[in-house]
Amino acid sequence: MASVTLQNLTKTYAGGQLKAVNGVSLDIEDGEFLVLVGPSGCGKSTALRMIAGLEEISDGAVWIGDDFVNDVHPKDRDIAMVFQSYALYPHMSVYDNIAFPLQIAKLPKAEIDRRVQEAARVLELEAYLKRRPGHLSGGQRQRVAMGRAIVRQPAVFLMDEPLSNLDAKLRVQMRAEIASLQHRLGVTTIYVTHDQVEAMTMGHRVAILKDGVLQQVDTPANIYNRP
Ligand code: ADP
Ligand code: ADP
């Protein structure tokens, strides 16, 4: 596990005309669940993608633990990311979908099996390991996507609106599941959403972003009492 430190993180587009992320500085503690919230277009995804290394940093720095990672390739960062589109492989079983990143990393078969079984247990997917994603509910598919992230045992979890494709009832259920999972794993998590209810109910702290600028970072209780 590791802390994440953002130092003056900045992304400019359109030849400098647009600052999608504008001087964001933030310390996310080891094991913390931080929710990054703000309206569509405020720069949440861009910030998250810079932390993942999927977007070039225009200015500033990202640290994971004690490591300065600006120039570190995405796959060499100790990070796993979950997107709103689950991007599961339709022709592969749930087991193989979860195992995939470990097979790519050429882990020993026994270790892969141990980690997949453990993830399936934590996510209550044991009964579905042989199924194809097309034969699962939306919530189960979301859990498979999380399983694929968990098995890598990353220091940091990044989630970009992971629940936005689910219906309202399932979204409420999955909010609680993700919060509980994060609590049990204790993995440092940055969760991006435009949904204020998610922001106020899921995380230890909430960071509010507007037009690329960080407005406020505090616990939900403090934000609620001093909006
Ligand atoms: P959010 O995730 O909060 O919806 P984004 O990070 O996707 O916001 O976008 C932030 C701003 O950056 C928006 O104004 C968006 O139009 C702009 N933007 C995002 N990606 C690009 C790009 N590749 N080229 C130019 N502008 C972009
Ligand atoms: P490139 O432009 O170098 O091909 P990609 O976006 O295709 O970059 O990703 C490069 C590497 O980053 C991939 O090999 C993959 O292992 C890793 N990667 C891609 N997406 C993620 C993600 N969401 N979380 C963690 N690592 C990722």
CSV table of C-alpha atoms and ligand atoms in Angstrom, one decimal:
chain,number,residue,atom,x,y,z
A,1,MET,CA,0.0,0.0,0.0
A,2,ALA,CA,1.1,3.6,-0.5
A,3,SER,CA,0.1,7.2,-0.3
A,4,VAL,CA,-0.4,9.3,-3.4
A,5,THR,CA,0.9,12.8,-3.6
A,6,LEU,CA,-0.2,15.3,-6.3
A,7,GLN,CA,2.0,18.4,-6.5
A,8,ASN,CA,0.7,21.3,-8.7
A,9,LEU,CA,-0.7,18.7,-11.1
A,10,THR,CA,-1.7,20.5,-14.4
A,11,LYS,CA,-2.9,19.5,-17.8
A,12,THR,CA,-3.2,22.0,-20.6
A,13,TYR,CA,-5.0,21.4,-23.9
A,14,ALA,CA,-5.6,23.4,-27.0
A,15,GLY,CA,-2.1,24.8,-27.1
A,16,GLY,CA,-2.4,26.2,-23.6
A,17,GLN,CA,-5.8,27.7,-24.0
A,18,LEU,CA,-7.5,25.2,-21.7
A,19,LYS,CA,-6.3,24.1,-18.3
A,20,ALA,CA,-8.3,20.9,-17.8
A,21,VAL,CA,-6.5,20.3,-14.5
A,22,ASN,CA,-5.1,23.5,-12.9
A,23,GLY,CA,-2.5,23.2,-10.2
A,24,VAL,CA,-4.0,20.5,-8.1
A,25,SER,CA,-2.0,19.6,-4.9
A,26,LEU,CA,-3.3,16.9,-2.7
A,27,ASP,CA,-2.0,14.3,-0.2
A,28,ILE,CA,-3.9,11.0,-0.2
A,29,GLU,CA,-3.0,8.9,2.8
A,30,ASP,CA,-2.0,5.3,2.8
A,31,GLY,CA,-5.3,3.3,2.9
A,32,GLU,CA,-7.5,6.3,2.5
A,33,PHE,CA,-10.6,6.3,0.3
A,34,LEU,CA,-10.7,9.7,-1.4
A,35,VAL,CA,-13.6,10.7,-3.6
A,36,LEU,CA,-12.9,13.3,-6.4
A,37,VAL,CA,-16.2,14.9,-7.3
A,38,GLY,CA,-17.3,17.7,-9.6
A,39,PRO,CA,-19.5,18.4,-12.6
A,40,SER,CA,-18.9,16.9,-16.0
A,41,GLY,CA,-15.9,18.5,-17.7
A,42,CYS,CA,-14.2,19.7,-14.5
A,43,GLY,CA,-11.1,17.6,-15.1
A,44,LYS,CA,-11.7,14.5,-12.9
A,45,SER,CA,-10.9,11.9,-15.6
A,46,THR,CA,-7.9,13.8,-16.8
A,47,ALA,CA,-6.5,14.0,-13.3
A,48,LEU,CA,-7.1,10.3,-12.7
A,49,ARG,CA,-5.5,9.4,-16.1
A,50,MET,CA,-2.4,11.4,-15.2
A,51,ILE,CA,-2.1,9.5,-11.9
A,52,ALA,CA,-2.4,6.2,-13.9
A,53,GLY,CA,0.2,7.4,-16.4
A,54,LEU,CA,-2.4,7.2,-19.2
A,55,GLU,CA,-2.2,10.9,-19.9
A,56,GLU,CA,0.9,13.1,-20.2
A,57,ILE,CA,1.5,15.5,-17.4
A,58,SER,CA,1.8,19.1,-18.6
A,59,ASP,CA,3.2,20.4,-15.2
A,60,GLY,CA,3.6,19.3,-11.7
A,61,ALA,CA,4.3,15.9,-10.2
A,62,VAL,CA,2.7,12.6,-9.1
A,63,TRP,CA,4.2,10.5,-6.3
A,64,ILE,CA,3.2,7.0,-5.3
A,65,GLY,CA,4.6,6.4,-1.9
A,66,ASP,CA,8.2,7.7,-2.1
A,67,ASP,CA,8.4,7.2,-5.8
A,68,PHE,CA,8.2,10.1,-8.3
A,69,VAL,CA,6.3,8.4,-11.1
A,70,ASN,CA,5.9,11.1,-13.8
A,71,ASP,CA,8.1,9.2,-16.2
A,72,VAL,CA,7.1,5.7,-15.1
A,73,HIS,CA,5.1,3.6,-17.6
A,74,PRO,CA,1.5,2.8,-16.6
A,75,LYS,CA,2.1,-0.9,-16.2
A,76,ASP,CA,5.1,-0.2,-14.0
A,77,ARG,CA,3.0,1.9,-11.6
A,78,ASP,CA,1.6,0.0,-8.6
A,79,ILE,CA,-1.9,0.9,-9.7
A,80,ALA,CA,-5.1,-0.8,-11.0
A,81,MET,CA,-7.9,1.1,-12.6
A,82,VAL,CA,-11.6,0.3,-12.9
A,83,PHE,CA,-13.6,2.1,-15.6
A,84,GLN,CA,-17.4,2.6,-16.1
A,85,SER,CA,-17.2,0.3,-19.2
A,86,TYR,CA,-16.2,-3.0,-17.7
A,87,ALA,CA,-14.2,-4.0,-20.8
A,88,LEU,CA,-14.6,-7.7,-20.0
A,89,TYR,CA,-13.6,-10.3,-22.6
A,90,PRO,CA,-16.9,-11.8,-23.8
A,91,HIS,CA,-15.4,-15.0,-25.0
A,92,MET,CA,-13.6,-15.8,-21.8
A,93,SER,CA,-14.9,-17.2,-18.6
A,94,VAL,CA,-15.2,-15.1,-15.4
A,95,TYR,CA,-12.2,-17.0,-14.1
A,96,ASP,CA,-10.1,-16.1,-17.1
A,97,ASN,CA,-11.2,-12.5,-17.1
A,98,ILE,CA,-10.0,-12.1,-13.5
A,99,ALA,CA,-6.8,-14.1,-14.1
A,100,PHE,CA,-5.9,-12.3,-17.3
A,101,PRO,CA,-3.6,-9.6,-15.9
A,102,LEU,CA,-1.7,-12.3,-13.9
A,103,GLN,CA,-1.3,-14.5,-17.0
A,104,ILE,CA,0.1,-11.5,-18.9
A,105,ALA,CA,2.5,-11.0,-15.9
A,106,LYS,CA,3.4,-14.7,-16.2
A,107,LEU,CA,2.8,-15.5,-12.6
A,108,PRO,CA,3.0,-19.2,-11.7
A,109,LYS,CA,-0.3,-21.0,-12.3
A,110,ALA,CA,-0.8,-22.0,-8.6
A,111,GLU,CA,-0.3,-18.4,-7.5
A,112,ILE,CA,-2.8,-17.2,-10.2
A,113,ASP,CA,-5.3,-19.7,-9.0
A,114,ARG,CA,-4.8,-18.7,-5.4
A,115,ARG,CA,-5.4,-15.1,-6.1
A,116,VAL,CA,-8.4,-15.6,-8.4
A,117,GLN,CA,-10.1,-17.9,-5.8
A,118,GLU,CA,-9.4,-15.3,-3.1
A,119,ALA,CA,-10.8,-12.5,-5.2
A,120,ALA,CA,-13.9,-14.6,-6.1
A,121,ARG,CA,-14.4,-15.3,-2.4
A,122,VAL,CA,-14.2,-11.6,-1.4
A,123,LEU,CA,-16.5,-10.6,-4.3
A,124,GLU,CA,-18.9,-13.5,-3.9
A,125,LEU,CA,-18.3,-14.7,-7.4
A,126,GLU,CA,-17.3,-18.3,-6.6
A,127,ALA,CA,-20.5,-19.7,-8.2
A,128,TYR,CA,-19.9,-17.8,-11.4
A,129,LEU,CA,-16.3,-18.5,-12.3
A,130,LYS,CA,-17.2,-20.7,-15.3
A,131,ARG,CA,-19.7,-18.4,-16.8
A,132,ARG,CA,-19.2,-15.9,-19.6
A,133,PRO,CA,-19.8,-12.2,-18.8
A,134,GLY,CA,-22.8,-12.2,-21.1
A,135,HIS,CA,-24.6,-14.5,-18.7
A,136,LEU,CA,-24.1,-12.2,-15.7
A,137,SER,CA,-26.1,-9.4,-14.2
A,138,GLY,CA,-24.7,-5.8,-14.4
A,139,GLY,CA,-23.6,-5.9,-10.7
A,140,GLN,CA,-21.8,-9.2,-11.2
A,141,ARG,CA,-20.0,-7.9,-14.2
A,142,GLN,CA,-18.9,-4.9,-12.2
A,143,ARG,CA,-17.6,-7.3,-9.5
A,144,VAL,CA,-15.6,-9.2,-12.2
A,145,ALA,CA,-14.0,-5.9,-13.3
A,146,MET,CA,-13.1,-5.2,-9.7
A,147,GLY,CA,-11.8,-8.8,-9.3
A,148,ARG,CA,-9.5,-8.2,-12.2
A,149,ALA,CA,-8.1,-5.1,-10.5
A,150,ILE,CA,-7.8,-6.7,-7.0
A,151,VAL,CA,-5.8,-9.8,-8.2
A,152,ARG,CA,-2.9,-7.5,-9.1
A,153,GLN,CA,-2.7,-6.5,-5.4
A,154,PRO,CA,-2.0,-2.9,-6.4
A,155,ALA,CA,-1.0,-0.3,-3.9
A,156,VAL,CA,-3.5,2.1,-5.3
A,157,PHE,CA,-7.0,1.7,-6.8
A,158,LEU,CA,-8.3,4.2,-9.3
A,159,MET,CA,-12.0,4.2,-10.1
A,160,ASP,CA,-13.6,6.4,-12.8
A,161,GLU,CA,-17.4,6.5,-12.4
A,162,PRO,CA,-17.5,2.8,-12.0
A,163,LEU,CA,-21.3,2.7,-11.2
A,164,SER,CA,-22.6,5.2,-13.8
A,165,ASN,CA,-23.9,2.4,-16.2
A,166,LEU,CA,-25.9,0.7,-13.5
A,167,ASP,CA,-29.5,1.3,-12.6
A,168,ALA,CA,-30.4,3.3,-9.5
A,169,LYS,CA,-31.1,0.3,-7.2
A,170,LEU,CA,-27.9,-1.6,-8.1
A,171,ARG,CA,-25.9,1.6,-7.8
A,172,VAL,CA,-26.9,2.0,-4.2
A,173,GLN,CA,-26.0,-1.6,-3.5
A,174,MET,CA,-22.7,-1.4,-5.2
A,175,ARG,CA,-21.7,1.8,-3.4
A,176,ALA,CA,-21.9,-0.1,-0.2
A,177,GLU,CA,-20.1,-3.1,-1.6
A,178,ILE,CA,-17.2,-1.0,-2.9
A,179,ALA,CA,-16.9,1.0,0.3
A,180,SER,CA,-16.9,-2.3,2.3
A,181,LEU,CA,-14.4,-3.9,-0.1
A,182,GLN,CA,-12.1,-0.9,0.2
A,183,HIS,CA,-12.3,-1.0,4.0
A,184,ARG,CA,-11.5,-4.7,4.1
A,185,LEU,CA,-8.6,-4.5,1.6
A,186,GLY,CA,-7.3,-1.2,3.0
A,187,VAL,CA,-6.1,-0.2,-0.4
A,188,THR,CA,-5.5,3.5,-1.1
A,189,THR,CA,-8.4,4.5,-3.4
A,190,ILE,CA,-9.2,7.5,-5.5
A,191,TYR,CA,-12.8,7.3,-6.7
A,192,VAL,CA,-14.1,9.7,-9.4
A,193,THR,CA,-17.7,10.6,-9.6
A,194,HIS,CA,-20.1,13.5,-10.6
A,195,ASP,CA,-22.6,12.1,-8.1
A,196,GLN,CA,-22.8,14.1,-4.9
A,197,VAL,CA,-24.5,11.3,-3.0
A,198,GLU,CA,-21.7,9.0,-3.8
A,199,ALA,CA,-19.2,11.6,-2.8
A,200,MET,CA,-20.9,12.2,0.6
A,201,THR,CA,-21.5,8.6,1.4
A,202,MET,CA,-18.5,6.6,0.2
A,203,GLY,CA,-15.2,8.1,1.1
A,204,HIS,CA,-13.1,9.2,4.1
A,205,ARG,CA,-12.6,12.5,2.4
A,206,VAL,CA,-14.1,14.4,-0.5
A,207,ALA,CA,-12.1,16.6,-2.9
A,208,ILE,CA,-14.2,19.0,-4.9
A,209,LEU,CA,-13.0,20.0,-8.3
A,210,LYS,CA,-14.4,22.9,-10.4
A,211,ASP,CA,-13.0,24.0,-13.7
A,212,GLY,CA,-9.8,22.1,-13.0
A,213,VAL,CA,-9.2,23.8,-9.7
A,214,LEU,CA,-9.5,22.1,-6.3
A,215,GLN,CA,-12.1,23.9,-4.3
A,216,GLN,CA,-12.2,22.0,-1.0
A,217,VAL,CA,-10.8,18.8,0.6
A,218,ASP,CA,-12.5,17.6,3.8
A,219,THR,CA,-14.5,14.8,5.4
A,220,PRO,CA,-18.1,14.5,4.3
A,221,ALA,CA,-19.3,15.6,7.7
A,222,ASN,CA,-17.2,18.8,7.6
A,223,ILE,CA,-18.3,19.6,4.0
A,224,TYR,CA,-22.0,19.0,5.0
A,225,ASN,CA,-21.7,21.3,8.0
A,226,ARG,CA,-19.8,24.0,6.2
A,227,PRO,CA,-20.8,23.8,2.6
B,1,ADP,P1,-14.5,15.1,-16.3
B,1,ADP,O1,-13.8,13.8,-16.1
B,1,ADP,O2,-14.6,15.9,-15.0
B,1,ADP,O3,-15.8,15.0,-17.0
B,1,ADP,P2,-12.4,15.6,-18.2
B,1,ADP,O4,-11.2,15.4,-17.5
B,1,ADP,O5,-12.9,14.5,-19.1
B,1,ADP,O6,-13.6,16.0,-17.2
B,1,ADP,O7,-12.3,16.9,-19.1
B,1,ADP,C1,-11.8,18.1,-18.6
B,1,ADP,C2,-11.7,19.2,-19.7
B,1,ADP,O8,-10.7,18.8,-20.6
B,1,ADP,C3,-13.0,19.3,-20.5
B,1,ADP,O9,-13.2,20.7,-20.8
B,1,ADP,C4,-12.7,18.5,-21.7
B,1,ADP,O10,-13.4,19.0,-22.8
B,1,ADP,C5,-11.2,18.7,-21.9
B,1,ADP,N1,-10.5,17.6,-22.6
B,1,ADP,C6,-10.5,16.3,-22.2
B,1,ADP,N2,-9.7,15.6,-23.0
B,1,ADP,C7,-9.3,16.4,-24.0
B,1,ADP,C8,-8.5,16.2,-25.1
B,1,ADP,N3,-8.0,15.1,-25.5
B,1,ADP,N4,-8.3,17.3,-25.9
B,1,ADP,C9,-8.8,18.5,-25.6
B,1,ADP,N5,-9.5,18.8,-24.5
B,1,ADP,C10,-9.8,17.7,-23.7
B,2,ADP,P1,0.6,2.8,-24.8
B,2,ADP,O1,0.3,4.1,-25.5
B,2,ADP,O2,2.0,2.8,-24.2
B,2,ADP,O3,0.3,1.6,-25.6
B,2,ADP,P2,-1.7,2.0,-23.2
B,2,ADP,O4,-2.7,3.0,-22.8
B,2,ADP,O5,-2.0,1.0,-24.3
B,2,ADP,O6,-0.4,2.8,-23.5
B,2,ADP,O7,-1.2,1.2,-21.9
B,2,ADP,C1,0.1,0.8,-21.7
B,2,ADP,C2,0.2,-0.1,-20.6
B,2,ADP,O8,-0.5,0.4,-19.4
B,2,ADP,C3,-0.6,-1.5,-20.8
B,2,ADP,O9,0.4,-2.4,-21.2
B,2,ADP,C4,-1.3,-1.8,-19.6
B,2,ADP,O10,-0.6,-2.8,-18.9
B,2,ADP,C5,-1.2,-0.5,-18.7
B,2,ADP,N1,-2.5,0.0,-18.5
B,2,ADP,C6,-3.4,0.3,-19.4
B,2,ADP,N2,-4.6,0.7,-18.8
B,2,ADP,C7,-4.3,0.5,-17.5
B,2,ADP,C8,-5.2,0.8,-16.3
B,2,ADP,N3,-6.4,1.2,-16.4
B,2,ADP,N4,-4.6,0.5,-15.1
B,2,ADP,C9,-3.4,0.1,-15.0
B,2,ADP,N5,-2.5,-0.1,-16.1
B,2,ADP,C10,-3.0,0.1,-17.3
